[in-house]
PDB file of C-alpha atoms in Angstrom:
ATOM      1  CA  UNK A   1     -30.515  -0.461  34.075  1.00  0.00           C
ATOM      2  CA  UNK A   2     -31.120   3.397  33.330  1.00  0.00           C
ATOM      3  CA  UNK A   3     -30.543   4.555  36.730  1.00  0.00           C
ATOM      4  CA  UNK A   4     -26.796   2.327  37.007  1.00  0.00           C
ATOM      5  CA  UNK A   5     -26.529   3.938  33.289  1.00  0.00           C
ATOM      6  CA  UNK A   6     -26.495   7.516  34.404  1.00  0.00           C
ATOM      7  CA  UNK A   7     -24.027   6.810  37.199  1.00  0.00           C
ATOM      8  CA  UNK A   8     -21.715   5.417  34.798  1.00  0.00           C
ATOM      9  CA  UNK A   9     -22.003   7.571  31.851  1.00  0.00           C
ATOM     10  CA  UNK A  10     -19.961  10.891  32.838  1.00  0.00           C
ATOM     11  CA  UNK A  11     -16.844   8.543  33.369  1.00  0.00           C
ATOM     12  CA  UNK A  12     -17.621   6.092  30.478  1.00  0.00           C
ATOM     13  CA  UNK A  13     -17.965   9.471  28.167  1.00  0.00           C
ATOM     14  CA  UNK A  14     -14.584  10.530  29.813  1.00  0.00           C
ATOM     15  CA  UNK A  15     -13.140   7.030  28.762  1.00  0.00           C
ATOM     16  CA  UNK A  16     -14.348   7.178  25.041  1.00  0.00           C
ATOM     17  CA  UNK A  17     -13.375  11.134  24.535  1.00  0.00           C
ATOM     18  CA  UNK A  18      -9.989   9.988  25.335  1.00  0.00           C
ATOM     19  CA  UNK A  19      -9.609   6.709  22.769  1.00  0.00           C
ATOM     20  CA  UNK A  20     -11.813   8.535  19.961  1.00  0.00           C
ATOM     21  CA  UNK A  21      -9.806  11.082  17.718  1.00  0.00           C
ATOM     22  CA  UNK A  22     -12.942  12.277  16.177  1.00  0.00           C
ATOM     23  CA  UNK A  23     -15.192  13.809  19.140  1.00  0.00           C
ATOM     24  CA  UNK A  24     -18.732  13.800  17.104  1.00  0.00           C
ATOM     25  CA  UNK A  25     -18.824  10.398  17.375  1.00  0.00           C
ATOM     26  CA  UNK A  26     -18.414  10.601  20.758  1.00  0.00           C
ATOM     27  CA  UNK A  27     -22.098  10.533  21.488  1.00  0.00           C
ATOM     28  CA  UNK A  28     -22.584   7.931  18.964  1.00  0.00           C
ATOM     29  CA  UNK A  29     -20.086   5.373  20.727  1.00  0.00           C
ATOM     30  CA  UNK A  30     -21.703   6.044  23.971  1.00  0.00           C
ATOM     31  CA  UNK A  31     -25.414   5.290  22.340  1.00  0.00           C
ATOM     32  CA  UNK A  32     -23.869   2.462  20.673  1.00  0.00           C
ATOM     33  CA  UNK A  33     -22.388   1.256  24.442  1.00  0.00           C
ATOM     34  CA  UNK A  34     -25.790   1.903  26.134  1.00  0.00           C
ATOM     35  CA  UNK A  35     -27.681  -0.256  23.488  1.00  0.00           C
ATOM     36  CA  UNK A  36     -25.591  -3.393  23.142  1.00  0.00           C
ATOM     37  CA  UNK A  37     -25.397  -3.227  27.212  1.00  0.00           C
ATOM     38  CA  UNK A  38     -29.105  -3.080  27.587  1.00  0.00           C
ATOM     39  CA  UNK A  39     -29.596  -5.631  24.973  1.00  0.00           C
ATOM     40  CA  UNK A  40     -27.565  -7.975  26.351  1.00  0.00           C
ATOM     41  CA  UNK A  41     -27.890  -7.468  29.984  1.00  0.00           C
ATOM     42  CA  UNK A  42     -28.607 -11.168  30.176  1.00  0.00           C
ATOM     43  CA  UNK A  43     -25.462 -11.831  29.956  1.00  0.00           C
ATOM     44  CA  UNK A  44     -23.797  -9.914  32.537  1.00  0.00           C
ATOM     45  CA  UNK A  45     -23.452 -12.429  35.530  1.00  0.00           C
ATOM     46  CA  UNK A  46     -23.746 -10.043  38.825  1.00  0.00           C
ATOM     47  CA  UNK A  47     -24.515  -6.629  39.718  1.00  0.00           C
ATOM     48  CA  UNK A  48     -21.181  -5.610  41.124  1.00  0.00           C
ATOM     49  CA  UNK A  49     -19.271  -6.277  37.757  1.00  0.00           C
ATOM     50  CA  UNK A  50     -21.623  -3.921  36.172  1.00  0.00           C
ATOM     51  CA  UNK A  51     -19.226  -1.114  36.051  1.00  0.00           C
ATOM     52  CA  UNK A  52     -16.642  -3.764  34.314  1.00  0.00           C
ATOM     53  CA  UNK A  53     -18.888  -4.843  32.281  1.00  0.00           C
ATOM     54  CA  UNK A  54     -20.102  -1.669  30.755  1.00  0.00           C
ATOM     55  CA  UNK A  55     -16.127  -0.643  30.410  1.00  0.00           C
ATOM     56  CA  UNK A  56     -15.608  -3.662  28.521  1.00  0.00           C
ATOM     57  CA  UNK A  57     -18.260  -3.217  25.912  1.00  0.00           C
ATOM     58  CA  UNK A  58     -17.223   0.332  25.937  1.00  0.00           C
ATOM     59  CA  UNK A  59     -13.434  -0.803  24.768  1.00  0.00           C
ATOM     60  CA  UNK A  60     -15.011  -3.233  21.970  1.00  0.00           C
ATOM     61  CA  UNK A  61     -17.411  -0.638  20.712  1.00  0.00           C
ATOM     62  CA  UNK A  62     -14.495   1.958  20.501  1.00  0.00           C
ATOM     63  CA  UNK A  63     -12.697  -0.834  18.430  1.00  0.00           C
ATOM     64  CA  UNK A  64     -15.623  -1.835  16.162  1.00  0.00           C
ATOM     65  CA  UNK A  65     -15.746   2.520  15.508  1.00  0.00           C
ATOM     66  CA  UNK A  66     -11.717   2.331  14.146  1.00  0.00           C
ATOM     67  CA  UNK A  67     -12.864  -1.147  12.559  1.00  0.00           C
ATOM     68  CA  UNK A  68     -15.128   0.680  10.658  1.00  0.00           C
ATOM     69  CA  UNK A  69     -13.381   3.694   9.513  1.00  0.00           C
ATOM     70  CA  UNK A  70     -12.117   3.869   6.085  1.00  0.00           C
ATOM     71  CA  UNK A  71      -8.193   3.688   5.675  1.00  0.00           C
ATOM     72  CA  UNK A  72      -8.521   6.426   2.861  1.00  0.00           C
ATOM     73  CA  UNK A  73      -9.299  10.091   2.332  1.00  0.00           C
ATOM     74  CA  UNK A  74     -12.777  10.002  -0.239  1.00  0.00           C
ATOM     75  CA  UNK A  75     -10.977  11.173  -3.650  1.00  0.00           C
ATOM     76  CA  UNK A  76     -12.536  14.385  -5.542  1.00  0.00           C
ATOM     77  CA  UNK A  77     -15.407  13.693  -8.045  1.00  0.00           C
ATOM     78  CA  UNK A  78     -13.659  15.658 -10.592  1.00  0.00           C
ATOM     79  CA  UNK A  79      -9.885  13.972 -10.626  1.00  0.00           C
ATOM     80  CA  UNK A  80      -9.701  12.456 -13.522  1.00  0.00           C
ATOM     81  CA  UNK A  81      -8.349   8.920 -13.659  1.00  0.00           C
ATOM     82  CA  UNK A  82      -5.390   7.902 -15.583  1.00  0.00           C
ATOM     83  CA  UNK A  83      -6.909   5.627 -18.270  1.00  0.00           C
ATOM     84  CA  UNK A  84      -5.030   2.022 -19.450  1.00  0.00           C
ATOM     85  CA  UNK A  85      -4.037   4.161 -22.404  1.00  0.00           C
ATOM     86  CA  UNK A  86      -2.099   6.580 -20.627  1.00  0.00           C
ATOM     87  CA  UNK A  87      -0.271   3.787 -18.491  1.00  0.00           C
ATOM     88  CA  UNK A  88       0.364   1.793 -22.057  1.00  0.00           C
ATOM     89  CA  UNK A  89       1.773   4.886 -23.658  1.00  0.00           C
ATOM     90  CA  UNK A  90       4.134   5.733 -20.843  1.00  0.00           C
ATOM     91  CA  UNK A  91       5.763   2.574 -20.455  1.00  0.00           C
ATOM     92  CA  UNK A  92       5.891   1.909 -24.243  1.00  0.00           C
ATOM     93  CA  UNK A  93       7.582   5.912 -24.210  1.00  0.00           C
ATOM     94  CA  UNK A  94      10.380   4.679 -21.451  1.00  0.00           C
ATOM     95  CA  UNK A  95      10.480   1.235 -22.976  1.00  0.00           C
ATOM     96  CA  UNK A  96      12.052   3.058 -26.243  1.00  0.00           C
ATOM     97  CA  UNK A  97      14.374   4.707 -24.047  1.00  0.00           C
ATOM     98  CA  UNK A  98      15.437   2.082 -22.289  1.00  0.00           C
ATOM     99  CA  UNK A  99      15.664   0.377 -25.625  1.00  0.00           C
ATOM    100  CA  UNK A 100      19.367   1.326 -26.753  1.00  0.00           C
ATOM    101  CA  UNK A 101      20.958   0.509 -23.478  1.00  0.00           C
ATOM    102  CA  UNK A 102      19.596  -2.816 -23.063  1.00  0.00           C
ATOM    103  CA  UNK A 103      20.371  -3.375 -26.543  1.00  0.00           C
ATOM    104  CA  UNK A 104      24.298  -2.527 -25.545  1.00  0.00           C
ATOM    105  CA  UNK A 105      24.414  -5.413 -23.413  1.00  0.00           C
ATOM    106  CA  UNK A 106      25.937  -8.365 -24.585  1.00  0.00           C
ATOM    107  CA  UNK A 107      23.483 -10.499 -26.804  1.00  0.00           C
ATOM    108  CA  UNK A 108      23.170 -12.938 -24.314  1.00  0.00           C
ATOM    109  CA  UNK A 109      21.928 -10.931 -21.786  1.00  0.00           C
ATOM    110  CA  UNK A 110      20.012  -8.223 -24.026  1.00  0.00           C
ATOM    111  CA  UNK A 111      17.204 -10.571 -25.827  1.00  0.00           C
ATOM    112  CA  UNK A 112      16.136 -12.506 -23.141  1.00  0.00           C
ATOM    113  CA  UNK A 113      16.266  -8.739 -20.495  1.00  0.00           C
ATOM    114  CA  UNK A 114      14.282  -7.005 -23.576  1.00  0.00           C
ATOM    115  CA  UNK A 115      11.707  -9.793 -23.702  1.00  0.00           C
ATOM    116  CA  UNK A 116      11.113  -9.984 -20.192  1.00  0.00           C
ATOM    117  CA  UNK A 117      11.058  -6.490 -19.162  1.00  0.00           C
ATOM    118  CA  UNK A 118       9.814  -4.640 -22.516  1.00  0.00           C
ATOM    119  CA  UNK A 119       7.692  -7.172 -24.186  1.00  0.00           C
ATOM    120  CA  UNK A 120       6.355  -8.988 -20.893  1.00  0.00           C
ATOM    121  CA  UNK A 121       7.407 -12.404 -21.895  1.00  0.00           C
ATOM    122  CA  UNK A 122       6.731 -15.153 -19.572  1.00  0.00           C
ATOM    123  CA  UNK A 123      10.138 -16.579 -18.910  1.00  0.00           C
ATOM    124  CA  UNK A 124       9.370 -20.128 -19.983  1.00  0.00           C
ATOM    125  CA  UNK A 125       8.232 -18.709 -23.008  1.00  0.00           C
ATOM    126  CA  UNK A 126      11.866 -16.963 -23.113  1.00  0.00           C
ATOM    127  CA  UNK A 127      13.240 -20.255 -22.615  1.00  0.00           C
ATOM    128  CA  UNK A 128      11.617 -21.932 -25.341  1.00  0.00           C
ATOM    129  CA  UNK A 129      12.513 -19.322 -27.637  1.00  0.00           C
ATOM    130  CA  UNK A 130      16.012 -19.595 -26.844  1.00  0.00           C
ATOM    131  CA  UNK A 131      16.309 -23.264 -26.267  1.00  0.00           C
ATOM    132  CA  UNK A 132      17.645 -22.750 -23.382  1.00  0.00           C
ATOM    133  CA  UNK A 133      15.782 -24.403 -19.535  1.00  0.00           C
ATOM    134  CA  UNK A 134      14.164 -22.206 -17.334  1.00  0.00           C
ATOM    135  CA  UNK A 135      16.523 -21.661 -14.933  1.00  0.00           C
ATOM    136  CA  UNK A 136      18.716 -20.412 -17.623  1.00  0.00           C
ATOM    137  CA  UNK A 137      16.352 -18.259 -19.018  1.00  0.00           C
ATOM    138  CA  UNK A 138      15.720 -16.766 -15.605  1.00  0.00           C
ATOM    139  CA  UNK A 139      19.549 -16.774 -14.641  1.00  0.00           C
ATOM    140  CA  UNK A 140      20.405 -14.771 -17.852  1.00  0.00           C
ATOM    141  CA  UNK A 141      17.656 -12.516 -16.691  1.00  0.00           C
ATOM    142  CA  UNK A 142      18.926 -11.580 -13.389  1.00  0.00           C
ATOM    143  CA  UNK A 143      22.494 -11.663 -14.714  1.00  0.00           C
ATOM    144  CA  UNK A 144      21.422  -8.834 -17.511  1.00  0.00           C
ATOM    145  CA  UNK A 145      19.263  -6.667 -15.111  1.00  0.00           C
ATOM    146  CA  UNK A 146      22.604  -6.504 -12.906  1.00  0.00           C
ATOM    147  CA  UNK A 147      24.907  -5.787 -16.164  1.00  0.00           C
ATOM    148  CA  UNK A 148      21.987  -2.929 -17.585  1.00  0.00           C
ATOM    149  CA  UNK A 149      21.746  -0.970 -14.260  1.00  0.00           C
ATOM    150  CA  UNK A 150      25.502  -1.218 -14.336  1.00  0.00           C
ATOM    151  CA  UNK A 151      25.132   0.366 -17.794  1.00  0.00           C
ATOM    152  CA  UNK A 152      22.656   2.762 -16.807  1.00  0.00           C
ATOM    153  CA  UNK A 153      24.340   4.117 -13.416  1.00  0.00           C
ATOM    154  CA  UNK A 154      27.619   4.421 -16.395  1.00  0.00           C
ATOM    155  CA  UNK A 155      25.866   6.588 -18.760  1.00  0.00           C
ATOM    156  CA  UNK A 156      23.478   8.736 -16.569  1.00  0.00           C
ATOM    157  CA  UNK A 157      23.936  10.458 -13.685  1.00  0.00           C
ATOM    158  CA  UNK A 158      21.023  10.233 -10.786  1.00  0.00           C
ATOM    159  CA  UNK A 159      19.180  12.847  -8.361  1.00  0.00           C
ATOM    160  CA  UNK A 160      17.827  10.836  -5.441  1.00  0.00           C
ATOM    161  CA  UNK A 161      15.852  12.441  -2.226  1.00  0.00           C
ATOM    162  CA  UNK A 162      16.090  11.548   1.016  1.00  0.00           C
ATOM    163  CA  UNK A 163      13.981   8.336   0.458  1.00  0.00           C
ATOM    164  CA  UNK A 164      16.141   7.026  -2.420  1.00  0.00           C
ATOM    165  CA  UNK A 165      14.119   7.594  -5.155  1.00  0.00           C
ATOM    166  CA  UNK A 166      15.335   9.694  -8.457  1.00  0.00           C
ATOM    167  CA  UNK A 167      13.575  13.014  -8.401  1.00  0.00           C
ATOM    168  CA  UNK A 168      15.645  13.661 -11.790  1.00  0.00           C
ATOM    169  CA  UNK A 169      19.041  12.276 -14.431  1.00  0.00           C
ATOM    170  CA  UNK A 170      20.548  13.542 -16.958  1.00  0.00           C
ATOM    171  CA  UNK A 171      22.759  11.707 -19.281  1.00  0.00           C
ATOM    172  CA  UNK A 172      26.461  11.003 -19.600  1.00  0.00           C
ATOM    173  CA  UNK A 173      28.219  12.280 -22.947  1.00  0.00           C
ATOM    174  CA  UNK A 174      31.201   9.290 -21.929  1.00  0.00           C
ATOM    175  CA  UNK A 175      31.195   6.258 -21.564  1.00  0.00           C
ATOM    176  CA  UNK A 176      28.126   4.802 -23.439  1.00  0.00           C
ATOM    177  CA  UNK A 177      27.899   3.562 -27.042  1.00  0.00           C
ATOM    178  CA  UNK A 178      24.524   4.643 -27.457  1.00  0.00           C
ATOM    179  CA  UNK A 179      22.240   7.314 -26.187  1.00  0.00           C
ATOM    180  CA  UNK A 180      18.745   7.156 -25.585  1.00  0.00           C
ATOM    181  CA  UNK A 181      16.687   8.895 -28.312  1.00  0.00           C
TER     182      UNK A 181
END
């Protein structure tokens, strides 16, 4: 097996160099190729498909490497992360912005739109609150997120980048009732 090993290897390296995007593990591929093939040399079923053989456990073994790799850059010891506090206290802070718009809405639409979205009320709980069914809960829902971002687009004005989301606002002095606090 060694000496049809060293025949191969110069093009198998070739062959890995080209499919890896990190070339230190070059070597290790190659090791790992040379070890499952001489472990397993059982299985290959003549001599002349040796060269196939040794491609094809080349391929997998390249496969098993990107497998293996993690999707994700390692993140620095000392970031900080954002605590459940944090989180809390930000949406509570745009919650009471959002507040006085929603609140604009017609009743209808505001109480079941503010328990839902600001509270985090289940909507069958909204539903039983209201006496209303589910479907009605959930249709007054929908129909006040439409009639709010109507609202909002009417009182503030948007910055959006080339992706679509708002990199900045500012509000309206016209055409709202109420503005945020």
């Amino acid at each position: 097996m060694l000496s049809e090993w060293q025949n191969h290897k110069a093009q198998l390296r070739n062959y890995v160099y080209k499919r890896v995007d990190d070339a230190s593990a070059v070597d290790d591929i190659l090791q790992d190729v040379y070890i499952k093939a001489s472990s397993n040399l059982h299985q290959l079923k003549s001599q002349g498909s040796l060269k196939g053989w040794l491609y094809k456990i080349a391929y997998n073994t390249i496969m098993d490497f990107y497998r293996n790799k993690l999707p994700y850059d390692e993140l620095p010891e000392d970031l900080i992360a954002e605590g459940e506090d944090t989180v809390g206290e930000a949406r509570k802070e745009l919650a009471e912005c959002l507040r006085p718009l929603i609140d604009d809405l017609p009743e209808k639409y505001s109480t079941p739109l503010r328990l839902a979205e600001l509270e985090g009320v289940p909507q069958q709980e909204i539903a039983d609150q209201l006496g209303i069914s589910l479907s009605g809960a959930k249709s007054r829902i929908q129909r006040g997120r439409v009639k709010f971002r109507e609202h909002l687009m009417t009182c503030c004005d948007f910055e959006l980048n080339e992706g679509g989301a708002v990199t900045g606002y500012s509000p309206k002095k016209e055409g709202c009732s109420s503005q945020p606090k």
